[in-house]
mmCIF file of C-alpha atoms in Angstrom:
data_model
loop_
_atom_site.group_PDB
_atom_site.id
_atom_site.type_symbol
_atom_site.label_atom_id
_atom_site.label_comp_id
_atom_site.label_asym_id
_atom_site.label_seq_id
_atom_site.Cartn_x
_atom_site.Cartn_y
_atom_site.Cartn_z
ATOM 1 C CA UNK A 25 -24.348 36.963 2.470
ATOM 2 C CA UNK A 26 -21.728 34.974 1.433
ATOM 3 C CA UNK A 27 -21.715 31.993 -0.335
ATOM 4 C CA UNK A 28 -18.786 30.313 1.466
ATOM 5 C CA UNK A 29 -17.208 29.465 4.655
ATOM 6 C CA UNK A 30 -14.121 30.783 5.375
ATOM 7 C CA UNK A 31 -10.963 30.884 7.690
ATOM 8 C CA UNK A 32 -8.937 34.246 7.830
ATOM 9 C CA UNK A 33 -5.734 32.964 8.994
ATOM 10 C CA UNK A 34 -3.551 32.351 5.632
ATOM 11 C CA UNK A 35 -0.732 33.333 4.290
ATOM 12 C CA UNK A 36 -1.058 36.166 1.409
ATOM 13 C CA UNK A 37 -0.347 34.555 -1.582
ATOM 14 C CA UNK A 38 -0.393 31.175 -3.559
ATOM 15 C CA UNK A 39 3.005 30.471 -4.460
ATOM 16 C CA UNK A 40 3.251 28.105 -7.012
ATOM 17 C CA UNK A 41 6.056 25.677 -9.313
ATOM 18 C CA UNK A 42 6.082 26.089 -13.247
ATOM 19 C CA UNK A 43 7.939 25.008 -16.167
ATOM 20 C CA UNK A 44 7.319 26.576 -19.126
ATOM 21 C CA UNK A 45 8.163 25.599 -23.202
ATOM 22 C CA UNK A 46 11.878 26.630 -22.676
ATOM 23 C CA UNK A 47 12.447 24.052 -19.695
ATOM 24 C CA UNK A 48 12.535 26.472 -16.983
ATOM 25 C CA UNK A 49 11.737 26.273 -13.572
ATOM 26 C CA UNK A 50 10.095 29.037 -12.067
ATOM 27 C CA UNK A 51 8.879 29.940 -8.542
ATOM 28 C CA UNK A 52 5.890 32.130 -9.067
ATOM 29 C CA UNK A 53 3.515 33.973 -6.983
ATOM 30 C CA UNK A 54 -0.406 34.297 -7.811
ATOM 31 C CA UNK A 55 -3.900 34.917 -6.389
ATOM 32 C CA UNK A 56 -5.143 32.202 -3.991
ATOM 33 C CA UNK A 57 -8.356 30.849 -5.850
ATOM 34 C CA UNK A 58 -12.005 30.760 -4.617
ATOM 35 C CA UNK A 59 -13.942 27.911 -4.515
ATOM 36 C CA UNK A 60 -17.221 27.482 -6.628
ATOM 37 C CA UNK A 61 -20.278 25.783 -4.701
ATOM 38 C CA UNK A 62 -18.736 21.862 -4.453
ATOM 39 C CA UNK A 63 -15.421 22.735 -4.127
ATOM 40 C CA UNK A 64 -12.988 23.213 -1.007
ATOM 41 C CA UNK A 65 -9.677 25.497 -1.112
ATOM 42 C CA UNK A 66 -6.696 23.188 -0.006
ATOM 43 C CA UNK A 67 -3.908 24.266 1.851
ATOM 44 C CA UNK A 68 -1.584 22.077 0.124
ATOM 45 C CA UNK A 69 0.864 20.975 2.541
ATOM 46 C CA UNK A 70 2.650 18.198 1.076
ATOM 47 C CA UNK A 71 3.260 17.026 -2.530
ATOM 48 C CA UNK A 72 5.739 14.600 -4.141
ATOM 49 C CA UNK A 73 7.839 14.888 -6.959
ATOM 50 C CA UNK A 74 6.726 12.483 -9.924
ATOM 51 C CA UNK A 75 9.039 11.278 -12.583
ATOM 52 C CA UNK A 76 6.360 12.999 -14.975
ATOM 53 C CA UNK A 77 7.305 16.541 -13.520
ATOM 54 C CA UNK A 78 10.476 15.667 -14.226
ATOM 55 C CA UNK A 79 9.548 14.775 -17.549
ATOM 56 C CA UNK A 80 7.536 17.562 -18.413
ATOM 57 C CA UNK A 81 10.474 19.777 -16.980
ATOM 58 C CA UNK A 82 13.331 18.693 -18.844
ATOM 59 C CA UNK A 83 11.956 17.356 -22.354
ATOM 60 C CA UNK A 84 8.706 19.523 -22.492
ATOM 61 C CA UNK A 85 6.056 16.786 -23.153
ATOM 62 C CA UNK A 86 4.739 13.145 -22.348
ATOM 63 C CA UNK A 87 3.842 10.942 -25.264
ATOM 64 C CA UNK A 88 0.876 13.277 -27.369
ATOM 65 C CA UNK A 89 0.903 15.823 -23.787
ATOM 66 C CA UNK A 90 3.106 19.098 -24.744
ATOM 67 C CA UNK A 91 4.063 21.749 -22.286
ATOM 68 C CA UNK A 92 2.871 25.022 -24.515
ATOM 69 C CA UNK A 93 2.497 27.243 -21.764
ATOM 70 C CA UNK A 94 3.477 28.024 -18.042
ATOM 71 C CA UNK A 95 2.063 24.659 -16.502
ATOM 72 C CA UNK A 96 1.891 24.451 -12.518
ATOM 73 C CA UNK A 97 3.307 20.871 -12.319
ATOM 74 C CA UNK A 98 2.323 18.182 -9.122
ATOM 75 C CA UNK A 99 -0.055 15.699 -8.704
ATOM 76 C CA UNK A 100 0.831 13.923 -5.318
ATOM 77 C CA UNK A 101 -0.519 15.998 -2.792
ATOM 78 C CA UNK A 102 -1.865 16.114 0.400
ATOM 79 C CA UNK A 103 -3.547 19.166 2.394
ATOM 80 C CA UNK A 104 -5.562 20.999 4.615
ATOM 81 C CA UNK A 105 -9.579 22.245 4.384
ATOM 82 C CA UNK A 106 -9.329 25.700 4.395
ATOM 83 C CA UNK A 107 -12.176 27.414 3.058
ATOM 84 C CA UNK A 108 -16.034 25.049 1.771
ATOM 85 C CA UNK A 109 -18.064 26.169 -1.215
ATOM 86 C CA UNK A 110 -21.903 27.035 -0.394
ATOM 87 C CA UNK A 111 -22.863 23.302 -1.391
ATOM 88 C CA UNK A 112 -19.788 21.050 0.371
ATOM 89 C CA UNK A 113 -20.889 19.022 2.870
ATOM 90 C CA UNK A 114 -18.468 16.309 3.083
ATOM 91 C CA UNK A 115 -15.973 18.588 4.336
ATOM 92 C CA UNK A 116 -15.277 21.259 7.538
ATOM 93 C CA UNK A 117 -12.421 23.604 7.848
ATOM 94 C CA UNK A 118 -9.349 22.193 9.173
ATOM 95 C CA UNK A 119 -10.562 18.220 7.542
ATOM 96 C CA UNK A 120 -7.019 16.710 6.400
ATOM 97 C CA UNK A 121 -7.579 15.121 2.836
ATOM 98 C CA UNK A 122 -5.631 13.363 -0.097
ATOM 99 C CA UNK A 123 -5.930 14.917 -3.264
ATOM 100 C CA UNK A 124 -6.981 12.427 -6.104
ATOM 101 C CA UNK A 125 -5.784 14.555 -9.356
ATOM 102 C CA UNK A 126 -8.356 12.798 -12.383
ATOM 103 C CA UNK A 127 -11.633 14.522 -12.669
ATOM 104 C CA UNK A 128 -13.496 12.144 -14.789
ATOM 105 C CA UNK A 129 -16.728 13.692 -16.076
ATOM 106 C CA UNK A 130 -19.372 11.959 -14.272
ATOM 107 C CA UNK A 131 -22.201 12.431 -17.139
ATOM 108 C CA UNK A 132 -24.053 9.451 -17.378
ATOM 109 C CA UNK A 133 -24.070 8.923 -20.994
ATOM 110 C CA UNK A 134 -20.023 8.180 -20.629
ATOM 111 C CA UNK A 135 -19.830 4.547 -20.318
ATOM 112 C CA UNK A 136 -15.827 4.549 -18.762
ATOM 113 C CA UNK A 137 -17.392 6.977 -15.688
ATOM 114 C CA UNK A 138 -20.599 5.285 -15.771
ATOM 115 C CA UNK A 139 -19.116 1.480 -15.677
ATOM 116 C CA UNK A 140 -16.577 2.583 -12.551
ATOM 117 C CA UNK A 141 -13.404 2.420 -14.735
ATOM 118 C CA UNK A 142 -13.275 6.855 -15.056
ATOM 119 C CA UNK A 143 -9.476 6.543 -15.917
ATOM 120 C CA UNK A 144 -10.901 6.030 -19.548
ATOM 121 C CA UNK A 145 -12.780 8.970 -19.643
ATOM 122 C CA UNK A 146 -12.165 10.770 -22.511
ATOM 123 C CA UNK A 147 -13.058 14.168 -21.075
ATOM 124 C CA UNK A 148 -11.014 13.761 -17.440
ATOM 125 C CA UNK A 149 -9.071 16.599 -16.192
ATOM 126 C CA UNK A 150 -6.105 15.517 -14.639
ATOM 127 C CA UNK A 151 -4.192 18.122 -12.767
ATOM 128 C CA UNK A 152 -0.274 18.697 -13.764
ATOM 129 C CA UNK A 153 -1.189 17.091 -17.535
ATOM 130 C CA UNK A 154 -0.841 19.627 -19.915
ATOM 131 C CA UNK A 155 -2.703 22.717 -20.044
ATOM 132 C CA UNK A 156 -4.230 22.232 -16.521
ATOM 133 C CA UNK A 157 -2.590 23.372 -13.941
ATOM 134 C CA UNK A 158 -1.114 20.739 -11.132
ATOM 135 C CA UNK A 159 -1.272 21.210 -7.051
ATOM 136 C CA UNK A 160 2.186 22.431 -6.797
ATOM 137 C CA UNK A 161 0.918 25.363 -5.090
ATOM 138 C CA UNK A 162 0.252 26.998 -1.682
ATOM 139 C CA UNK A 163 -3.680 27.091 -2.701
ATOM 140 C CA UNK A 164 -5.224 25.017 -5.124
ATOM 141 C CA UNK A 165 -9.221 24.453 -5.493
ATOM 142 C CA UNK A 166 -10.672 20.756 -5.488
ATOM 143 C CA UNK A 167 -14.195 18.966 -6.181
ATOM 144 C CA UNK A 168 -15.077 18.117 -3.000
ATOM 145 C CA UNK A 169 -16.082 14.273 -4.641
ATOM 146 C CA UNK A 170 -12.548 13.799 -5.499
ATOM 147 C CA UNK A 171 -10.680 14.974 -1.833
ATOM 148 C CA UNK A 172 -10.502 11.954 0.368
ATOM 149 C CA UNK A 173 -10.537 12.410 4.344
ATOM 150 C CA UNK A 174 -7.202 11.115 6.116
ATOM 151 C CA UNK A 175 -7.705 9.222 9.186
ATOM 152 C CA UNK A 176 -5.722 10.893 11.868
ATOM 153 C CA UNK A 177 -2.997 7.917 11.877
ATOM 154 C CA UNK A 178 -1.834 8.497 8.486
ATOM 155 C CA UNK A 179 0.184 11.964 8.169
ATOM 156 C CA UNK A 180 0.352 14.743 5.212
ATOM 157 C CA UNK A 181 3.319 12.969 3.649
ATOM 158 C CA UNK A 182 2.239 9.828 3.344
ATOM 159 C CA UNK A 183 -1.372 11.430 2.352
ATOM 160 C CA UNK A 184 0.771 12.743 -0.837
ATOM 161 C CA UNK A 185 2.112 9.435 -1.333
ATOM 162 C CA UNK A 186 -0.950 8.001 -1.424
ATOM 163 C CA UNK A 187 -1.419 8.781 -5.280
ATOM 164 C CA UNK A 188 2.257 6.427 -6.149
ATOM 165 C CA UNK A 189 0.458 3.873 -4.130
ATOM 166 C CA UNK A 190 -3.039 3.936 -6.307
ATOM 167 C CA UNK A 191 -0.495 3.437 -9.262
ATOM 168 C CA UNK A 192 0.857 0.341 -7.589
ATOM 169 C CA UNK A 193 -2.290 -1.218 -6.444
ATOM 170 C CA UNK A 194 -3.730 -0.664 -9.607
ATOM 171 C CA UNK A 195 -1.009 -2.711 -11.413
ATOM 172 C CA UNK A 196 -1.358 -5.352 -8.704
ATOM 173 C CA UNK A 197 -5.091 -5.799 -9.164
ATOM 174 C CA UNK A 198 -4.843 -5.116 -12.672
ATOM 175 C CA UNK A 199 -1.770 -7.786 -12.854
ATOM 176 C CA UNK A 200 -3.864 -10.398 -11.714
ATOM 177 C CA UNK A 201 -1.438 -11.047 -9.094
ATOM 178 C CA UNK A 202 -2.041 -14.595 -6.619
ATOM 179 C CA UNK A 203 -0.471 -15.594 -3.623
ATOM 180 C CA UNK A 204 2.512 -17.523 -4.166
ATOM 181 C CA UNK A 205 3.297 -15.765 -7.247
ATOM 182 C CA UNK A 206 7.258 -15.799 -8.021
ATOM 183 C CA UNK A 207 7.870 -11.947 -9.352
ATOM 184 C CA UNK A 208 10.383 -9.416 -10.100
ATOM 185 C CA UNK A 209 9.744 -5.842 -10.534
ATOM 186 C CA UNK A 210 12.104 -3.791 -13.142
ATOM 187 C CA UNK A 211 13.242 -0.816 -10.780
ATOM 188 C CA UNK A 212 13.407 0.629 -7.531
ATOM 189 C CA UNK A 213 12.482 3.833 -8.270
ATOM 190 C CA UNK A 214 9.734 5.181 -5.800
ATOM 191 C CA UNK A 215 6.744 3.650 -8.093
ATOM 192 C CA UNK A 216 8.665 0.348 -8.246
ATOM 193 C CA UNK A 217 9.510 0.096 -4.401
ATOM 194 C CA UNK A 218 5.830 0.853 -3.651
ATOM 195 C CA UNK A 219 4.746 -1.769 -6.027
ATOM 196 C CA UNK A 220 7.810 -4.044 -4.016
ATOM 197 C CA UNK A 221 5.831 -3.202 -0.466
ATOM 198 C CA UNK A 222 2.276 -3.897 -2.015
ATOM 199 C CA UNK A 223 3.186 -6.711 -4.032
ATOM 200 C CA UNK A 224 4.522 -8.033 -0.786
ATOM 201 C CA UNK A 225 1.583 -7.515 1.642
ATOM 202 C CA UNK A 226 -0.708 -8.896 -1.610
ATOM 203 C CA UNK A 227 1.344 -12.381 -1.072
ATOM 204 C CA UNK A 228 3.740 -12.722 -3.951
ATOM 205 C CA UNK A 229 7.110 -14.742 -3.526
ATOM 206 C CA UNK A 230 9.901 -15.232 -4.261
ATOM 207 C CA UNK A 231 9.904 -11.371 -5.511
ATOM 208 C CA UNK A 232 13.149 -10.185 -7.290
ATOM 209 C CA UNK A 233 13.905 -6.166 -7.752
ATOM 210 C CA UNK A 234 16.287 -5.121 -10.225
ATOM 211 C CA UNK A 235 18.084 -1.451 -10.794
ATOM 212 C CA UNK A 236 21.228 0.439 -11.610
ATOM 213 C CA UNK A 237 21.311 1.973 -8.504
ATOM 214 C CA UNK A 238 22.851 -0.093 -5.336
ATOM 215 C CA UNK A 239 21.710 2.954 -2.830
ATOM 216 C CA UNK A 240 17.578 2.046 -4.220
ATOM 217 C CA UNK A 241 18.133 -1.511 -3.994
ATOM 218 C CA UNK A 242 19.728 -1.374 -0.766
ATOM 219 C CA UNK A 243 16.213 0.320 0.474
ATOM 220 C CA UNK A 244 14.522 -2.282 -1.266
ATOM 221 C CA UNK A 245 15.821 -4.521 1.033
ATOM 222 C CA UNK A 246 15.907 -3.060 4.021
ATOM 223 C CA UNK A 247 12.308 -2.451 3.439
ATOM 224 C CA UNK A 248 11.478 -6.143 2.727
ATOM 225 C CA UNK A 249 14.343 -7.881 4.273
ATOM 226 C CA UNK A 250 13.253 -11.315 1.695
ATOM 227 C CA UNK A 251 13.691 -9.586 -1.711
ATOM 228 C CA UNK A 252 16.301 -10.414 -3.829
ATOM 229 C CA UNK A 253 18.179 -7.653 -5.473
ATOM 230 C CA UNK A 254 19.706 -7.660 -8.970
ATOM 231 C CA UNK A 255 21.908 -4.993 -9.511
ATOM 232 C CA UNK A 256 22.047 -4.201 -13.339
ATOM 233 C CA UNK A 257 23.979 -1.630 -15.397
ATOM 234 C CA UNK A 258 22.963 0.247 -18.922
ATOM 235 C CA UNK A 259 25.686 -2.192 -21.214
ATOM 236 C CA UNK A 260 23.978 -5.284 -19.783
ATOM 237 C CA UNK A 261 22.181 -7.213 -22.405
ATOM 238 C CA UNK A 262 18.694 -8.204 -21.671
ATOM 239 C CA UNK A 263 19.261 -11.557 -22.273
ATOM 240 C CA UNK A 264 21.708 -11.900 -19.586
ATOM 241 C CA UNK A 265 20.014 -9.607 -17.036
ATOM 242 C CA UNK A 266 16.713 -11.807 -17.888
ATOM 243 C CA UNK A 267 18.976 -14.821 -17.198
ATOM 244 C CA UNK A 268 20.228 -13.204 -13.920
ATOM 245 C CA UNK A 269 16.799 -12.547 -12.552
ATOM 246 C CA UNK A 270 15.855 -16.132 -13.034
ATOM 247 C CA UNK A 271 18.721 -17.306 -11.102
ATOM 248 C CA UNK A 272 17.716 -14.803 -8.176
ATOM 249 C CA UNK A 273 14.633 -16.275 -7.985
ATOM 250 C CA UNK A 274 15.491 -19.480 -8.382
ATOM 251 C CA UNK A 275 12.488 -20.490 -11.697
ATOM 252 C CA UNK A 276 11.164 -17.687 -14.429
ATOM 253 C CA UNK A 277 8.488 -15.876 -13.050
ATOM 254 C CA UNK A 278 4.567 -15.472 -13.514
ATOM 255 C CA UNK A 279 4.839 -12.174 -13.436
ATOM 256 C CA UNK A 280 6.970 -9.279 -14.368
ATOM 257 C CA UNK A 281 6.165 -5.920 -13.333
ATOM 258 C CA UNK A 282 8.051 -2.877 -15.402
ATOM 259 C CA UNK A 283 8.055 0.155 -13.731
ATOM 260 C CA UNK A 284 10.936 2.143 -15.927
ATOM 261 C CA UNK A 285 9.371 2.054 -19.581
ATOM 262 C CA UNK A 286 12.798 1.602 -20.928
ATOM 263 C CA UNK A 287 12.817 -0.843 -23.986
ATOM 264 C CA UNK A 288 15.776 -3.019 -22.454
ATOM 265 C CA UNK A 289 14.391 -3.214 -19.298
ATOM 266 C CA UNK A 290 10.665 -4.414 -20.586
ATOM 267 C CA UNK A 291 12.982 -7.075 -22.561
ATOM 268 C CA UNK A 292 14.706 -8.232 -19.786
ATOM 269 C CA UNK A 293 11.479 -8.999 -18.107
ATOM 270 C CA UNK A 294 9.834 -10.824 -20.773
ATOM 271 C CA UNK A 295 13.004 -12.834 -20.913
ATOM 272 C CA UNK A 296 12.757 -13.582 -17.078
ATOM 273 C CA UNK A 297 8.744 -14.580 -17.316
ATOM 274 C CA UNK A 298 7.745 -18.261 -17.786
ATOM 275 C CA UNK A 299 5.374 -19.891 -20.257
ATOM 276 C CA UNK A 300 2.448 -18.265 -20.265
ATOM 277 C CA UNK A 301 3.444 -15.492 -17.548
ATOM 278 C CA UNK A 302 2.592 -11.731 -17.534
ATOM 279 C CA UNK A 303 4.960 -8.727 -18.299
ATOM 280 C CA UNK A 304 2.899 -5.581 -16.934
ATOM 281 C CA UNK A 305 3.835 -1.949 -17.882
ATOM 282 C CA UNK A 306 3.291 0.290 -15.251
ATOM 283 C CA UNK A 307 6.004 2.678 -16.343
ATOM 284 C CA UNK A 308 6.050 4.941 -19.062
ATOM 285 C CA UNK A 309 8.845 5.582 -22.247
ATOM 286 C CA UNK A 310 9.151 6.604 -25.427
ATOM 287 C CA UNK A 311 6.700 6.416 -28.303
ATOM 288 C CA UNK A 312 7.395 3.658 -30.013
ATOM 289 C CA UNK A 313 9.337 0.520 -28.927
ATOM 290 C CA UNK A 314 10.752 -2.855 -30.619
ATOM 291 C CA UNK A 315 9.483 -5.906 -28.588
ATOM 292 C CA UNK A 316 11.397 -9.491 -28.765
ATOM 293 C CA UNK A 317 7.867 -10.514 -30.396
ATOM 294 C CA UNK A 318 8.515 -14.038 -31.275
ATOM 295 C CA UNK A 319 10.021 -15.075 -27.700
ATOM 296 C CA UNK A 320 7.092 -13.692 -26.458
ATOM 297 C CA UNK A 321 4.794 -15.454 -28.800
ATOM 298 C CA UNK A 322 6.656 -18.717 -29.106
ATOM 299 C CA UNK A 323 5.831 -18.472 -24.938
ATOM 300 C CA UNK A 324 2.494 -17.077 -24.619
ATOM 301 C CA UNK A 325 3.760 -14.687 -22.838
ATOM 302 C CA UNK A 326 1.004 -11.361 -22.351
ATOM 303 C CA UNK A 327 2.160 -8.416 -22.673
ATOM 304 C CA UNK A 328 -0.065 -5.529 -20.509
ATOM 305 C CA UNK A 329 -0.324 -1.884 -19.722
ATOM 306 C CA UNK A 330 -1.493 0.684 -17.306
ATOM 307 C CA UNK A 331 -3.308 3.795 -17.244
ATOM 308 C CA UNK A 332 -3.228 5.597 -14.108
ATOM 309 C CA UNK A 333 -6.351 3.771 -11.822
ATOM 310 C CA UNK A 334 -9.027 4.226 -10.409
ATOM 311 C CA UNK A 335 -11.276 3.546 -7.252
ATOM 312 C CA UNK A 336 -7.836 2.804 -5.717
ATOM 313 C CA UNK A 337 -7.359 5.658 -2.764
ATOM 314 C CA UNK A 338 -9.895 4.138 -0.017
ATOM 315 C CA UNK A 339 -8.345 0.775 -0.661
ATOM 316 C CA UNK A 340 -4.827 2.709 -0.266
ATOM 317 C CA UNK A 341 -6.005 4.874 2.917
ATOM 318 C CA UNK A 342 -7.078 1.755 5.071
ATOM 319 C CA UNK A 343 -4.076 -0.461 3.960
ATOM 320 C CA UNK A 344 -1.532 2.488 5.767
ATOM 321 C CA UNK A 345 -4.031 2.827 8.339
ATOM 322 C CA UNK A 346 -4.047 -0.371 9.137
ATOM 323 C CA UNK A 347 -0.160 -0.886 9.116
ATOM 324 C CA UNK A 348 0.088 -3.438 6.147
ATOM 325 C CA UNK A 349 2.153 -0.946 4.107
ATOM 326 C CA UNK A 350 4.715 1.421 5.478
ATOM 327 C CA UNK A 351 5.178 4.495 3.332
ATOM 328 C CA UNK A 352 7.113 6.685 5.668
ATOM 329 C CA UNK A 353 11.055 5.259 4.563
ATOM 330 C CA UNK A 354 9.931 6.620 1.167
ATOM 331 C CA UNK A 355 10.574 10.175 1.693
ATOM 332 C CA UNK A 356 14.041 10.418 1.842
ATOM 333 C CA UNK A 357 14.335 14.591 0.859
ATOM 334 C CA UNK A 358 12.164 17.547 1.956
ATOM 335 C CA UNK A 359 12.029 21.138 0.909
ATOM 336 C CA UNK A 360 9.876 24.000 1.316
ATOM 337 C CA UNK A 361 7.691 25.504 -1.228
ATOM 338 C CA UNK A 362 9.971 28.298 -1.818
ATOM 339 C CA UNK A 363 12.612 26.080 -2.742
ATOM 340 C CA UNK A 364 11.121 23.971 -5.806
ATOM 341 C CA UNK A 365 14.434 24.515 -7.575
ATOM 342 C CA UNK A 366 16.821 22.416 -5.763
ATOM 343 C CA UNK A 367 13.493 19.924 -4.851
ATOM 344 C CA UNK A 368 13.617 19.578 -8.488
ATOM 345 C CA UNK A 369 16.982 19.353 -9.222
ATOM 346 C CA UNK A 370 17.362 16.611 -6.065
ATOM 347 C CA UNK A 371 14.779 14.495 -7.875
ATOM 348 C CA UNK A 372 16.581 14.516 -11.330
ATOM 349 C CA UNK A 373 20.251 13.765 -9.963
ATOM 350 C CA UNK A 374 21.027 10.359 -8.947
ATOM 351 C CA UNK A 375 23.898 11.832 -7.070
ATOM 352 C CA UNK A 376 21.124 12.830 -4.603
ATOM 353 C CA UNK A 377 20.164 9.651 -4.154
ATOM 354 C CA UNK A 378 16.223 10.618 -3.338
ATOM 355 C CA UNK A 379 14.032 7.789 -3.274
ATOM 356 C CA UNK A 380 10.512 9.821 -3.006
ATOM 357 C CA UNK A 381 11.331 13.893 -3.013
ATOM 358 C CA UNK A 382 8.869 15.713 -1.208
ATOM 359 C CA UNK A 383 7.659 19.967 -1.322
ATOM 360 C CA UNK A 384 6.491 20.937 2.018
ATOM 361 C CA UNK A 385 4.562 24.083 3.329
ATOM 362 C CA UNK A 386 3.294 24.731 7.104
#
């Protein structure tokens, strides 16, 4: 007898997206996986494009996370229940489920998985981080504990965006955001624009949004008609562009949230934020950074910083379902599977102009 339930109807093969240590890109073809006894194979219909593909694409590593073999990148996705292990029972054929991508490792004696904060775990698995494999695949196998079930008003694409989102909230929770909060957020790329729609449902205001890019901040507000856009190019100083967000807003504000991780952009917001204000990190850059550490000191000014999140995707789920954040505008190009190539290059050329790039297969 067999130890899983299965559907027949599939296609033959589980194509998949890799880089490798030479920086290509590679469209490869493998066996579709089966799934142990609390596991479901995924269909994986829909998955995004993160900056940290990207990343791991073109310069071969994250901070200490090196690309030293053929790595299966992706980590937003969204799919189909195709086939339940022999112990699943959470999960039918045919349920429609987000992907979260960290596996923490549930022992008890691990105090980060056993306190709720399983970001921290020193063991997690997180799928696309170097050497496990990502869900940039046709097929891809999944604890059924870490699939969540998508309520039928919320569709496969914004499913896959749910994982930017969980980023975002966590930095707004994290944040210590308040209503009535004046803010500006450090670029409208897709994690900053998502932090722009949930900083706005969570209250905050005035809220300022700055980036090179007129198309992105353009978006910004079309999204949230009441933001106030600073367009800012590479030569500014961040004195001045600090300056220039203040006057946007109309007073410093409590709190600055950096989504780039580039040093003169996390200046620029600790020059914009008050006495005794917040500058949060959510995005990530190089290594090691100089800090204006005095101004910040001199103004009590904390400095604070993100690591992915956690118990964030049923919060996420029921705000879209509910219709307090709108996540469809974000995906602004699709492709098919087949065609990771120019997905990728889309996402890495601002000539493209893609807010949230998107890999699709029916």
């Amino acid at each position: 007898m067999s130890s899983c339930t299965t559907i027949l109807v599939r296609k033959p093969n589980s194509t998949a997206i890799q880089t490798d240590p030479a920086h290509n890109l590679n469209v490869v073809e493998g066996q579709i996986p089966t799934p142990g006894p609390l596991e479901c194979l995924i269909h994986v219909r829909a998955t995004g494009i993160c900056g940290s593909d990207v990343h791991f694409w073109k310069h071969g590593a994250i901070g200490s996370s090196s690309v030293t073999a053929p790595l299966t990148l992706g980590h937003e996705s969204a799919g189909i229940v195709i086939e339940t292990g022999a112990e699943v029972k959470d999960f039918t054929i045919g349920d429609r489920v987000a992907l979260e991508c960290g596996i923490p490792c549930s022992r008890p004696s691990c105090e980060a998985c056993r306190t709720g904060r399983y970001n921290a775990c020193p063991q997690i698995t997180f799928y696309s981080s170097p050497p496990v494999d990502g869900t940039l695949q046709r097929y891809h196998v999944h604890p059924e504990s870490w699939l969540h079930r998508l309520p039928d008003n919320i569709t496969l694409e914004e499913g896959a965006l749910l994982e930017p989102l969980s980023v975002s909230l966590a930095g707004i929770e994290r944040s210590g955001l308040r209503l009535g909060d004046p803010l500006v957020i450090l670029g409208a790329g897709p994690i900053g624009i998502v932090s722009l729609l949930a900083a706005h449902a969570a209250g905050a205001v005035p809220i300022a949004i700055t980036d090179l890019d007129p198309n992105r901040l353009a978006v910004a507000k079309s999204l949230v008609p009441r933001v106030h856009p600073v367009l800012v190019s590479k030569d500014d100083e961040p004195k001045q562009v600090g300056r220039e967000i203040v006057e946007s807003l109309g007073q410093q504000a409590s709190l600055a949230l950096e989504c780039t991780g580039v040093q003169s952009s996390v200046h620029a917001a600790i020059y914009a934020t008050k006495f005794g204000g917040t500058v949060y990190i959510i995005g990530s850059g190089r290594d090691f950074q100089e800090i204006p550490f005095m101004y910040a000191s001199f103004r009590e000014i904390d400095i604070r910083f993100q690591f992915r999140y956690h118990e964030t995707y049923p919060k996420a789920i029921r705000l879209v379902s509910e219709g307090l954040i709108n996540l469809k505008p974000l995906v602004t190009h699709r492709f098919g599977l087949e065609q990771g190539k120019e997905a990728f290059e889309a996402a890495s050329d601002s000539s493209a102009r893609a807010i949230k790039v998107q890999i699709l297969d029916d």
